[in-house]
mmCIF file with all atom_site columns, C-alpha atoms in Angstrom:
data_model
loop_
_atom_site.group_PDB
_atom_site.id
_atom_site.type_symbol
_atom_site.label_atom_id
_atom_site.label_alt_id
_atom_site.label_comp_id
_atom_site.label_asym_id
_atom_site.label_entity_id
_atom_site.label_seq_id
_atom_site.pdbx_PDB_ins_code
_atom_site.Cartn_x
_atom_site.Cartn_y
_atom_site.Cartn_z
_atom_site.occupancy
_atom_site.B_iso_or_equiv
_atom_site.pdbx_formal_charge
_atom_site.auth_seq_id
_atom_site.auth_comp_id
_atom_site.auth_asym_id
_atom_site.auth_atom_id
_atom_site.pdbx_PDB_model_num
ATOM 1   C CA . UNK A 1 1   ? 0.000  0.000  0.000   1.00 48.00 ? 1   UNK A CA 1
ATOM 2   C CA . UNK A 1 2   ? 3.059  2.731  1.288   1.00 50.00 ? 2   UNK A CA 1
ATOM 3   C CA . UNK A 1 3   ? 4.931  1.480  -2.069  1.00 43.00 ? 3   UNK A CA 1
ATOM 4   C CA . UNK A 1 4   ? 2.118  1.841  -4.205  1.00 44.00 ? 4   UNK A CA 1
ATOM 5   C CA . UNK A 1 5   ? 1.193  5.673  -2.821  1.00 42.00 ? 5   UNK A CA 1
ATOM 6   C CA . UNK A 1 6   ? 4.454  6.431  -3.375  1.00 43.00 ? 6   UNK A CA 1
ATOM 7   C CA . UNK A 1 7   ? 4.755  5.226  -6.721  1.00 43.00 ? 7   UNK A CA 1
ATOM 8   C CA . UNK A 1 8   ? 1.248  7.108  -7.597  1.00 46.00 ? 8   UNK A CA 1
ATOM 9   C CA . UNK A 1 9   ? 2.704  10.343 -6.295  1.00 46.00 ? 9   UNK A CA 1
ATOM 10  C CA . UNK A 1 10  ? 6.216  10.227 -8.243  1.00 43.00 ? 10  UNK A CA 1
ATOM 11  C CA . UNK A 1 11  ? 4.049  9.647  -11.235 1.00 44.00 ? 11  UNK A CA 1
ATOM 12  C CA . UNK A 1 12  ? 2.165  12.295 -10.791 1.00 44.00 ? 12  UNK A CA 1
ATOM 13  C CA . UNK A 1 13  ? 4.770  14.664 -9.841  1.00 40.00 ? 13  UNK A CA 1
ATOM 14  C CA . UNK A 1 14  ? 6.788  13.770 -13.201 1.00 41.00 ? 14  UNK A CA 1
ATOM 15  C CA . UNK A 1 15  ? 3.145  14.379 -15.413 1.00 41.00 ? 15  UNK A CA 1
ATOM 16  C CA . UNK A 1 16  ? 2.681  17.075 -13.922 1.00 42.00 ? 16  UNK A CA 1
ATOM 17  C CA . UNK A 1 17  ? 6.262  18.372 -14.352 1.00 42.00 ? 17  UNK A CA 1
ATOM 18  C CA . UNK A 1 18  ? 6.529  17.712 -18.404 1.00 39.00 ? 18  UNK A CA 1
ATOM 19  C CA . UNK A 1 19  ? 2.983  18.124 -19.523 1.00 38.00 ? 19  UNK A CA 1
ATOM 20  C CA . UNK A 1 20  ? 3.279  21.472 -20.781 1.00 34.00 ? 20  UNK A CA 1
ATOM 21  C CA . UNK A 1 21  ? 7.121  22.935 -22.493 1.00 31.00 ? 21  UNK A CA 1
ATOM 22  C CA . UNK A 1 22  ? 8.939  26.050 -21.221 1.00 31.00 ? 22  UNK A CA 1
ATOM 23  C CA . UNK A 1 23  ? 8.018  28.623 -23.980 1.00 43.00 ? 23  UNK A CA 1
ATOM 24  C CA . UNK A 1 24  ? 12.275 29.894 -24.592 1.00 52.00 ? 24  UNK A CA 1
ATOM 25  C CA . UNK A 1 25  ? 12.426 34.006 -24.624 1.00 80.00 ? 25  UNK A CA 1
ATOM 26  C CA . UNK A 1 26  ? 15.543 35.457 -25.801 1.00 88.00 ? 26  UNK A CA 1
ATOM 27  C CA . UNK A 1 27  ? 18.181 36.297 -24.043 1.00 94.00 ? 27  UNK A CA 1
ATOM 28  C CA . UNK A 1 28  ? 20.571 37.464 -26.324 1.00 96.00 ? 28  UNK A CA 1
ATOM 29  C CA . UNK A 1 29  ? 20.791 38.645 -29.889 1.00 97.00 ? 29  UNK A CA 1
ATOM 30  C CA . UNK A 1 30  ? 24.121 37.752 -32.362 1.00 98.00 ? 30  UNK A CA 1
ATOM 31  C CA . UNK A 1 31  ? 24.074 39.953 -35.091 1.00 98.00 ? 31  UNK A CA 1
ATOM 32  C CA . UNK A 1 32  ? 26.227 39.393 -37.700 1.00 98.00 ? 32  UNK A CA 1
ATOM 33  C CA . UNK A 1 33  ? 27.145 40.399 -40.564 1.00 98.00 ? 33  UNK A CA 1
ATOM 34  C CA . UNK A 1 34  ? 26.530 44.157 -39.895 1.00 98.00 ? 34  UNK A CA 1
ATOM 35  C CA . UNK A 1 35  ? 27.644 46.546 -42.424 1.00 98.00 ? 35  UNK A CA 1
ATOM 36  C CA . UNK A 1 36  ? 26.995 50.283 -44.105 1.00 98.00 ? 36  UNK A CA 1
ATOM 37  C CA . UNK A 1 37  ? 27.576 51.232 -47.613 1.00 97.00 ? 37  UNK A CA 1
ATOM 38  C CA . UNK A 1 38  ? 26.689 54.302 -48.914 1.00 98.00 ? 38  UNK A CA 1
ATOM 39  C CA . UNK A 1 39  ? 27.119 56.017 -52.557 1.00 98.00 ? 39  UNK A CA 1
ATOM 40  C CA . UNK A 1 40  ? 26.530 59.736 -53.569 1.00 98.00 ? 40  UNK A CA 1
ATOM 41  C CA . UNK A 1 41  ? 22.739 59.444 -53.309 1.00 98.00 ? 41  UNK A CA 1
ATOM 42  C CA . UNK A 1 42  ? 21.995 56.895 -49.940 1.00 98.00 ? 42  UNK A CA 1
ATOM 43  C CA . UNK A 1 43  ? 23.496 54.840 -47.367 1.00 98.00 ? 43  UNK A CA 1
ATOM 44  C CA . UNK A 1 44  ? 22.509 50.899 -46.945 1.00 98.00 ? 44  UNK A CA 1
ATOM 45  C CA . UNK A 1 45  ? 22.591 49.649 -43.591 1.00 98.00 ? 45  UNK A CA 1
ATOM 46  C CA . UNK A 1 46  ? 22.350 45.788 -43.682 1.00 98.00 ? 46  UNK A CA 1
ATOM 47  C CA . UNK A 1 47  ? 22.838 42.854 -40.736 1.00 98.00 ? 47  UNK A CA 1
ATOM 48  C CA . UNK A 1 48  ? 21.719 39.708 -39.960 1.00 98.00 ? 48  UNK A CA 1
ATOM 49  C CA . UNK A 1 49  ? 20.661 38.585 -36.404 1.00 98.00 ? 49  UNK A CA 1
ATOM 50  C CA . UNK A 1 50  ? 20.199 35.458 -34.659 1.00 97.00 ? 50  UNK A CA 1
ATOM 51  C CA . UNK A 1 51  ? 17.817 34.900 -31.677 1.00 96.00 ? 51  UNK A CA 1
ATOM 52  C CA . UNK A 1 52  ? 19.464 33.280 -28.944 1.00 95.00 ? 52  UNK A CA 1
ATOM 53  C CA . UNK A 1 53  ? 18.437 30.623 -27.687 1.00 93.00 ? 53  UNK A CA 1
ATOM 54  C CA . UNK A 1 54  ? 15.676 30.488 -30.227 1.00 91.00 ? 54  UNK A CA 1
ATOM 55  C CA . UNK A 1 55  ? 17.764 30.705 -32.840 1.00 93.00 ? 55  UNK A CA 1
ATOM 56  C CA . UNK A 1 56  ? 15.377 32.356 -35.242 1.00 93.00 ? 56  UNK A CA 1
ATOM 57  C CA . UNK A 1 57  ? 17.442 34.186 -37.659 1.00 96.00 ? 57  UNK A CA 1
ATOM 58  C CA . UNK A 1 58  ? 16.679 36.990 -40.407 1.00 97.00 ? 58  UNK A CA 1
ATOM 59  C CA . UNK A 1 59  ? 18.372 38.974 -43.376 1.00 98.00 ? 59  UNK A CA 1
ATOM 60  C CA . UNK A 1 60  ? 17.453 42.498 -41.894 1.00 98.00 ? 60  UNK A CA 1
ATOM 61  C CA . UNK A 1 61  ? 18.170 46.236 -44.051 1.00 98.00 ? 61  UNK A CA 1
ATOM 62  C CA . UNK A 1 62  ? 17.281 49.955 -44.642 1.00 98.00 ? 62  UNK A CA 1
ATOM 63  C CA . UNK A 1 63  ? 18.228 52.825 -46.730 1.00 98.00 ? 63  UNK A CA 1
ATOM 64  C CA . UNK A 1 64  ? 18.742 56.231 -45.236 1.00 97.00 ? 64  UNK A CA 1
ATOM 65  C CA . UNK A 1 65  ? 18.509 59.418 -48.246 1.00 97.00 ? 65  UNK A CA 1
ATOM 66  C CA . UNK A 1 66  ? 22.105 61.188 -48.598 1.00 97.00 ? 66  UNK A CA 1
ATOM 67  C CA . UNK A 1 67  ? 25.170 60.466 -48.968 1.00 98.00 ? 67  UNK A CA 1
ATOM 68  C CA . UNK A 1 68  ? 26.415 60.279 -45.531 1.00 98.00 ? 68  UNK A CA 1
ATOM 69  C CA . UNK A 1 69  ? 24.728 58.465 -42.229 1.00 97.00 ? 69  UNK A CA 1
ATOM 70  C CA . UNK A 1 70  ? 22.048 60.509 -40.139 1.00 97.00 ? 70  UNK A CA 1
ATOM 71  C CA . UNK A 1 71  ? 23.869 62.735 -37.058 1.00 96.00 ? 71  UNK A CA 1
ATOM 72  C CA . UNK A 1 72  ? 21.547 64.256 -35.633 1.00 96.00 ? 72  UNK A CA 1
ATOM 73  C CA . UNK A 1 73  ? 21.089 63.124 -31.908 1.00 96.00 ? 73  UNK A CA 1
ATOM 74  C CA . UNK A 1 74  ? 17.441 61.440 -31.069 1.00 96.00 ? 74  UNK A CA 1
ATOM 75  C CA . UNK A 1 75  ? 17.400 60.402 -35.192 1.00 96.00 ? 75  UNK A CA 1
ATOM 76  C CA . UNK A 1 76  ? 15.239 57.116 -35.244 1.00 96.00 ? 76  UNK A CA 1
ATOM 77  C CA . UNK A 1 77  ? 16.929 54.113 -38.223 1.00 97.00 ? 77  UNK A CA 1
ATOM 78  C CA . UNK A 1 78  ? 14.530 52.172 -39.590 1.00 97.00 ? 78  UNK A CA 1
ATOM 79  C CA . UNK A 1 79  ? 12.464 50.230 -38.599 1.00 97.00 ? 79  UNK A CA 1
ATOM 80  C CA . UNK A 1 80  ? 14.795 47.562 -40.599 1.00 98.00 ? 80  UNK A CA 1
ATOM 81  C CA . UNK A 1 81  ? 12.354 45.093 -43.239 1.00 98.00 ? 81  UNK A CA 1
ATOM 82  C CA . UNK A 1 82  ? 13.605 41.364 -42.672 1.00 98.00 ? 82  UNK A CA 1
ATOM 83  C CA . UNK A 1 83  ? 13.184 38.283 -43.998 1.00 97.00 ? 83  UNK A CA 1
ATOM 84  C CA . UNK A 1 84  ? 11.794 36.452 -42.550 1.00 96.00 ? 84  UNK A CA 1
ATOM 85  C CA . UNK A 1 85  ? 9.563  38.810 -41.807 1.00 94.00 ? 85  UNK A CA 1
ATOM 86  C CA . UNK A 1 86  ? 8.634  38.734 -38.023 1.00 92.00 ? 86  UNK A CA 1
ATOM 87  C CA . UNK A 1 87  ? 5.957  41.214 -36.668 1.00 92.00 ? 87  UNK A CA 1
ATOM 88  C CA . UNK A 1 88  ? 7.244  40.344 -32.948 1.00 93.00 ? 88  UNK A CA 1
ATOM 89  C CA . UNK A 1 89  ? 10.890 41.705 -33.849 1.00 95.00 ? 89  UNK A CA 1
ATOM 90  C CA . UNK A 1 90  ? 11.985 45.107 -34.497 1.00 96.00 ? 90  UNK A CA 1
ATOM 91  C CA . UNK A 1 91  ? 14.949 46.353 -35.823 1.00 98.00 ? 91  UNK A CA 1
ATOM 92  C CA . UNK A 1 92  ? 16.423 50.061 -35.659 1.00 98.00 ? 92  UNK A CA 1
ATOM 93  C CA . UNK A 1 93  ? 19.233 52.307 -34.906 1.00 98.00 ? 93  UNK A CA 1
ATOM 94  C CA . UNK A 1 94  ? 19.363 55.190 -32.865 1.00 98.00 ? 94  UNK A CA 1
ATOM 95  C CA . UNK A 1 95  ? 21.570 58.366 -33.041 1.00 98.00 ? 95  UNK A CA 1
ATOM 96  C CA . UNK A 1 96  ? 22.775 59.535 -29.559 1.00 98.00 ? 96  UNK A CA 1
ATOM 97  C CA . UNK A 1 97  ? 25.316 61.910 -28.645 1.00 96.00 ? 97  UNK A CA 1
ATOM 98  C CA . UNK A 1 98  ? 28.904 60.117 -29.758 1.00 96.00 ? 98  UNK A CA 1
ATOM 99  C CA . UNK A 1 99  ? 27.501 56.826 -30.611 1.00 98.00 ? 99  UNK A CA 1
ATOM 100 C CA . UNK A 1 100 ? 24.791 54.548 -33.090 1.00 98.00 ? 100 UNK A CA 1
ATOM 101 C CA . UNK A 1 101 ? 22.753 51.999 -30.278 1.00 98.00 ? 101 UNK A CA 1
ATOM 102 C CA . UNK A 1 102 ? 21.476 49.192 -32.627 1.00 98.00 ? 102 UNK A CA 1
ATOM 103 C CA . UNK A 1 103 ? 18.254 48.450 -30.550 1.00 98.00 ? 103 UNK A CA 1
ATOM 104 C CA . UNK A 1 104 ? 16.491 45.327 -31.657 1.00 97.00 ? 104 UNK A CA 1
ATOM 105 C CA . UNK A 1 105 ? 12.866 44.838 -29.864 1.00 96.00 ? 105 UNK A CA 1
ATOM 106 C CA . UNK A 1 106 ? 11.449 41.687 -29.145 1.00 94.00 ? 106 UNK A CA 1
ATOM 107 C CA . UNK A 1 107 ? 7.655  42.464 -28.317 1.00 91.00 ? 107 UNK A CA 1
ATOM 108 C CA . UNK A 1 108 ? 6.007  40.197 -26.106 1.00 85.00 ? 108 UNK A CA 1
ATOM 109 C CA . UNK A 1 109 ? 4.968  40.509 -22.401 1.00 79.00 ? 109 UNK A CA 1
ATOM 110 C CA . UNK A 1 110 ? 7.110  41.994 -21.436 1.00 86.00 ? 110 UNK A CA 1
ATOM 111 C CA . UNK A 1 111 ? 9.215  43.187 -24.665 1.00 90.00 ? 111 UNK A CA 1
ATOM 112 C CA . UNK A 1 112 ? 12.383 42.555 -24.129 1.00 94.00 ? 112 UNK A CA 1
ATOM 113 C CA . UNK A 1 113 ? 15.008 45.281 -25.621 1.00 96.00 ? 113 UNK A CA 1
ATOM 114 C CA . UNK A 1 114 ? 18.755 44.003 -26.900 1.00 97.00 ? 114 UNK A CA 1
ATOM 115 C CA . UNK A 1 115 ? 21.099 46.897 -27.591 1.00 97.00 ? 115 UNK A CA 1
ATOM 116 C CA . UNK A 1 116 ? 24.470 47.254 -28.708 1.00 98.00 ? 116 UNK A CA 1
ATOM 117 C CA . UNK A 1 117 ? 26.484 50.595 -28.987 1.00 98.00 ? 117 UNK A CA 1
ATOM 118 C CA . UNK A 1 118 ? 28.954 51.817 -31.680 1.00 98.00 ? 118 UNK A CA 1
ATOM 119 C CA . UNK A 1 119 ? 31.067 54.456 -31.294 1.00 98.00 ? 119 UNK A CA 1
ATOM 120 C CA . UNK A 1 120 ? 30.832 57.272 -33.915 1.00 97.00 ? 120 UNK A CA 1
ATOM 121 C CA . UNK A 1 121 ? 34.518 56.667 -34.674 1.00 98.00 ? 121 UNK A CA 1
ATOM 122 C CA . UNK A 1 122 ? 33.282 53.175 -36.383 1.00 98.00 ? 122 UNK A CA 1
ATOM 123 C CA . UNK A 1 123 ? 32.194 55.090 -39.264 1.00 98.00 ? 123 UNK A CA 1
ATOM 124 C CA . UNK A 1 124 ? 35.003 57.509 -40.741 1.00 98.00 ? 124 UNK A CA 1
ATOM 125 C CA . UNK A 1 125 ? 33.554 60.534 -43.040 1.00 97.00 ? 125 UNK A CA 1
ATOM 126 C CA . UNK A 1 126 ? 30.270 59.409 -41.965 1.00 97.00 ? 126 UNK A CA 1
ATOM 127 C CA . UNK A 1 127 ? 29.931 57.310 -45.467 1.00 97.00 ? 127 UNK A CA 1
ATOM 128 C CA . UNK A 1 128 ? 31.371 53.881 -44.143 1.00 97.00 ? 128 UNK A CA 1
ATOM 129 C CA . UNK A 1 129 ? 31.796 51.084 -40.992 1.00 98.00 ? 129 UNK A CA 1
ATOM 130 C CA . UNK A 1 130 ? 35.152 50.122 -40.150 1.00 98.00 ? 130 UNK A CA 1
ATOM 131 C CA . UNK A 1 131 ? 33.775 48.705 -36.592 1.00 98.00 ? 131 UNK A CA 1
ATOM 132 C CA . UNK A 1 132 ? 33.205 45.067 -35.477 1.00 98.00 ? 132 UNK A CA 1
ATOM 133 C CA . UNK A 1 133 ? 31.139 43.028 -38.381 1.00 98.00 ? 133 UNK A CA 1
ATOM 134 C CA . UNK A 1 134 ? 29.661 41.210 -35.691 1.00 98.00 ? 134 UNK A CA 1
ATOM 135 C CA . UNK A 1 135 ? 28.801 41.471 -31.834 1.00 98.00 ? 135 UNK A CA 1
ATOM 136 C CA . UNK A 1 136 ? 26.188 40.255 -29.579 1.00 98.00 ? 136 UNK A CA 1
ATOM 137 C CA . UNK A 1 137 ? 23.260 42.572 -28.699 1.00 97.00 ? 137 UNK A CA 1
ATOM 138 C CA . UNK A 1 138 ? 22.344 41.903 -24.911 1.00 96.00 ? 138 UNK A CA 1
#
Protein backbone atom coordinates (compact mmCIF):
# COMPACT_ATOMS: atom_id res chain seq x y z
CA UNK A 1 0.00 0.00 0.00
CA UNK A 2 3.06 2.73 1.29
CA UNK A 3 4.93 1.48 -2.07
CA UNK A 4 2.12 1.84 -4.21
CA UNK A 5 1.19 5.67 -2.82
CA UNK A 6 4.45 6.43 -3.37
CA UNK A 7 4.76 5.23 -6.72
CA UNK A 8 1.25 7.11 -7.60
CA UNK A 9 2.70 10.34 -6.29
CA UNK A 10 6.22 10.23 -8.24
CA UNK A 11 4.05 9.65 -11.23
CA UNK A 12 2.16 12.30 -10.79
CA UNK A 13 4.77 14.66 -9.84
CA UNK A 14 6.79 13.77 -13.20
CA UNK A 15 3.15 14.38 -15.41
CA UNK A 16 2.68 17.07 -13.92
CA UNK A 17 6.26 18.37 -14.35
CA UNK A 18 6.53 17.71 -18.40
CA UNK A 19 2.98 18.12 -19.52
CA UNK A 20 3.28 21.47 -20.78
CA UNK A 21 7.12 22.94 -22.49
CA UNK A 22 8.94 26.05 -21.22
CA UNK A 23 8.02 28.62 -23.98
CA UNK A 24 12.28 29.89 -24.59
CA UNK A 25 12.43 34.01 -24.62
CA UNK A 26 15.54 35.46 -25.80
CA UNK A 27 18.18 36.30 -24.04
CA UNK A 28 20.57 37.46 -26.32
CA UNK A 29 20.79 38.64 -29.89
CA UNK A 30 24.12 37.75 -32.36
CA UNK A 31 24.07 39.95 -35.09
CA UNK A 32 26.23 39.39 -37.70
CA UNK A 33 27.15 40.40 -40.56
CA UNK A 34 26.53 44.16 -39.90
CA UNK A 35 27.64 46.55 -42.42
CA UNK A 36 26.99 50.28 -44.11
CA UNK A 37 27.58 51.23 -47.61
CA UNK A 38 26.69 54.30 -48.91
CA UNK A 39 27.12 56.02 -52.56
CA UNK A 40 26.53 59.74 -53.57
CA UNK A 41 22.74 59.44 -53.31
CA UNK A 42 22.00 56.90 -49.94
CA UNK A 43 23.50 54.84 -47.37
CA UNK A 44 22.51 50.90 -46.94
CA UNK A 45 22.59 49.65 -43.59
CA UNK A 46 22.35 45.79 -43.68
CA UNK A 47 22.84 42.85 -40.74
CA UNK A 48 21.72 39.71 -39.96
CA UNK A 49 20.66 38.58 -36.40
CA UNK A 50 20.20 35.46 -34.66
CA UNK A 51 17.82 34.90 -31.68
CA UNK A 52 19.46 33.28 -28.94
CA UNK A 53 18.44 30.62 -27.69
CA UNK A 54 15.68 30.49 -30.23
CA UNK A 55 17.76 30.70 -32.84
CA UNK A 56 15.38 32.36 -35.24
CA UNK A 57 17.44 34.19 -37.66
CA UNK A 58 16.68 36.99 -40.41
CA UNK A 59 18.37 38.97 -43.38
CA UNK A 60 17.45 42.50 -41.89
CA UNK A 61 18.17 46.24 -44.05
CA UNK A 62 17.28 49.95 -44.64
CA UNK A 63 18.23 52.83 -46.73
CA UNK A 64 18.74 56.23 -45.24
CA UNK A 65 18.51 59.42 -48.25
CA UNK A 66 22.10 61.19 -48.60
CA UNK A 67 25.17 60.47 -48.97
CA UNK A 68 26.42 60.28 -45.53
CA UNK A 69 24.73 58.47 -42.23
CA UNK A 70 22.05 60.51 -40.14
CA UNK A 71 23.87 62.74 -37.06
CA UNK A 72 21.55 64.26 -35.63
CA UNK A 73 21.09 63.12 -31.91
CA UNK A 74 17.44 61.44 -31.07
CA UNK A 75 17.40 60.40 -35.19
CA UNK A 76 15.24 57.12 -35.24
CA UNK A 77 16.93 54.11 -38.22
CA UNK A 78 14.53 52.17 -39.59
CA UNK A 79 12.46 50.23 -38.60
CA UNK A 80 14.80 47.56 -40.60
CA UNK A 81 12.35 45.09 -43.24
CA UNK A 82 13.61 41.36 -42.67
CA UNK A 83 13.18 38.28 -44.00
CA UNK A 84 11.79 36.45 -42.55
CA UNK A 85 9.56 38.81 -41.81
CA UNK A 86 8.63 38.73 -38.02
CA UNK A 87 5.96 41.21 -36.67
CA UNK A 88 7.24 40.34 -32.95
CA UNK A 89 10.89 41.70 -33.85
CA UNK A 90 11.98 45.11 -34.50
CA UNK A 91 14.95 46.35 -35.82
CA UNK A 92 16.42 50.06 -35.66
CA UNK A 93 19.23 52.31 -34.91
CA UNK A 94 19.36 55.19 -32.86
CA UNK A 95 21.57 58.37 -33.04
CA UNK A 96 22.78 59.54 -29.56
CA UNK A 97 25.32 61.91 -28.64
CA UNK A 98 28.90 60.12 -29.76
CA UNK A 99 27.50 56.83 -30.61
CA UNK A 100 24.79 54.55 -33.09
CA UNK A 101 22.75 52.00 -30.28
CA UNK A 102 21.48 49.19 -32.63
CA UNK A 103 18.25 48.45 -30.55
CA UNK A 104 16.49 45.33 -31.66
CA UNK A 105 12.87 44.84 -29.86
CA UNK A 106 11.45 41.69 -29.14
CA UNK A 107 7.66 42.46 -28.32
CA UNK A 108 6.01 40.20 -26.11
CA UNK A 109 4.97 40.51 -22.40
CA UNK A 110 7.11 41.99 -21.44
CA UNK A 111 9.22 43.19 -24.66
CA UNK A 112 12.38 42.56 -24.13
CA UNK A 113 15.01 45.28 -25.62
CA UNK A 114 18.76 44.00 -26.90
CA UNK A 115 21.10 46.90 -27.59
CA UNK A 116 24.47 47.25 -28.71
CA UNK A 117 26.48 50.59 -28.99
CA UNK A 118 28.95 51.82 -31.68
CA UNK A 119 31.07 54.46 -31.29
CA UNK A 120 30.83 57.27 -33.91
CA UNK A 121 34.52 56.67 -34.67
CA UNK A 122 33.28 53.18 -36.38
CA UNK A 123 32.19 55.09 -39.26
CA UNK A 124 35.00 57.51 -40.74
CA UNK A 125 33.55 60.53 -43.04
CA UNK A 126 30.27 59.41 -41.96
CA UNK A 127 29.93 57.31 -45.47
CA UNK A 128 31.37 53.88 -44.14
CA UNK A 129 31.80 51.08 -40.99
CA UNK A 130 35.15 50.12 -40.15
CA UNK A 131 33.77 48.71 -36.59
CA UNK A 132 33.21 45.07 -35.48
CA UNK A 133 31.14 43.03 -38.38
CA UNK A 134 29.66 41.21 -35.69
CA UNK A 135 28.80 41.47 -31.83
CA UNK A 136 26.19 40.26 -29.58
CA UNK A 137 23.26 42.57 -28.70
CA UNK A 138 22.34 41.90 -24.91
Amino acid sequence: MQFTTMVAGAAALFTAATASPVVARATSIDVNPFALSCTATQCSWTLNYNLVPENSAAACSFVTSGATIPTTIGTAIGPFACSPSDPNVVVRIQVLSGQYRVLISVVGAPTANFDYFLPASDFPGLNSYTGPSSFTAL
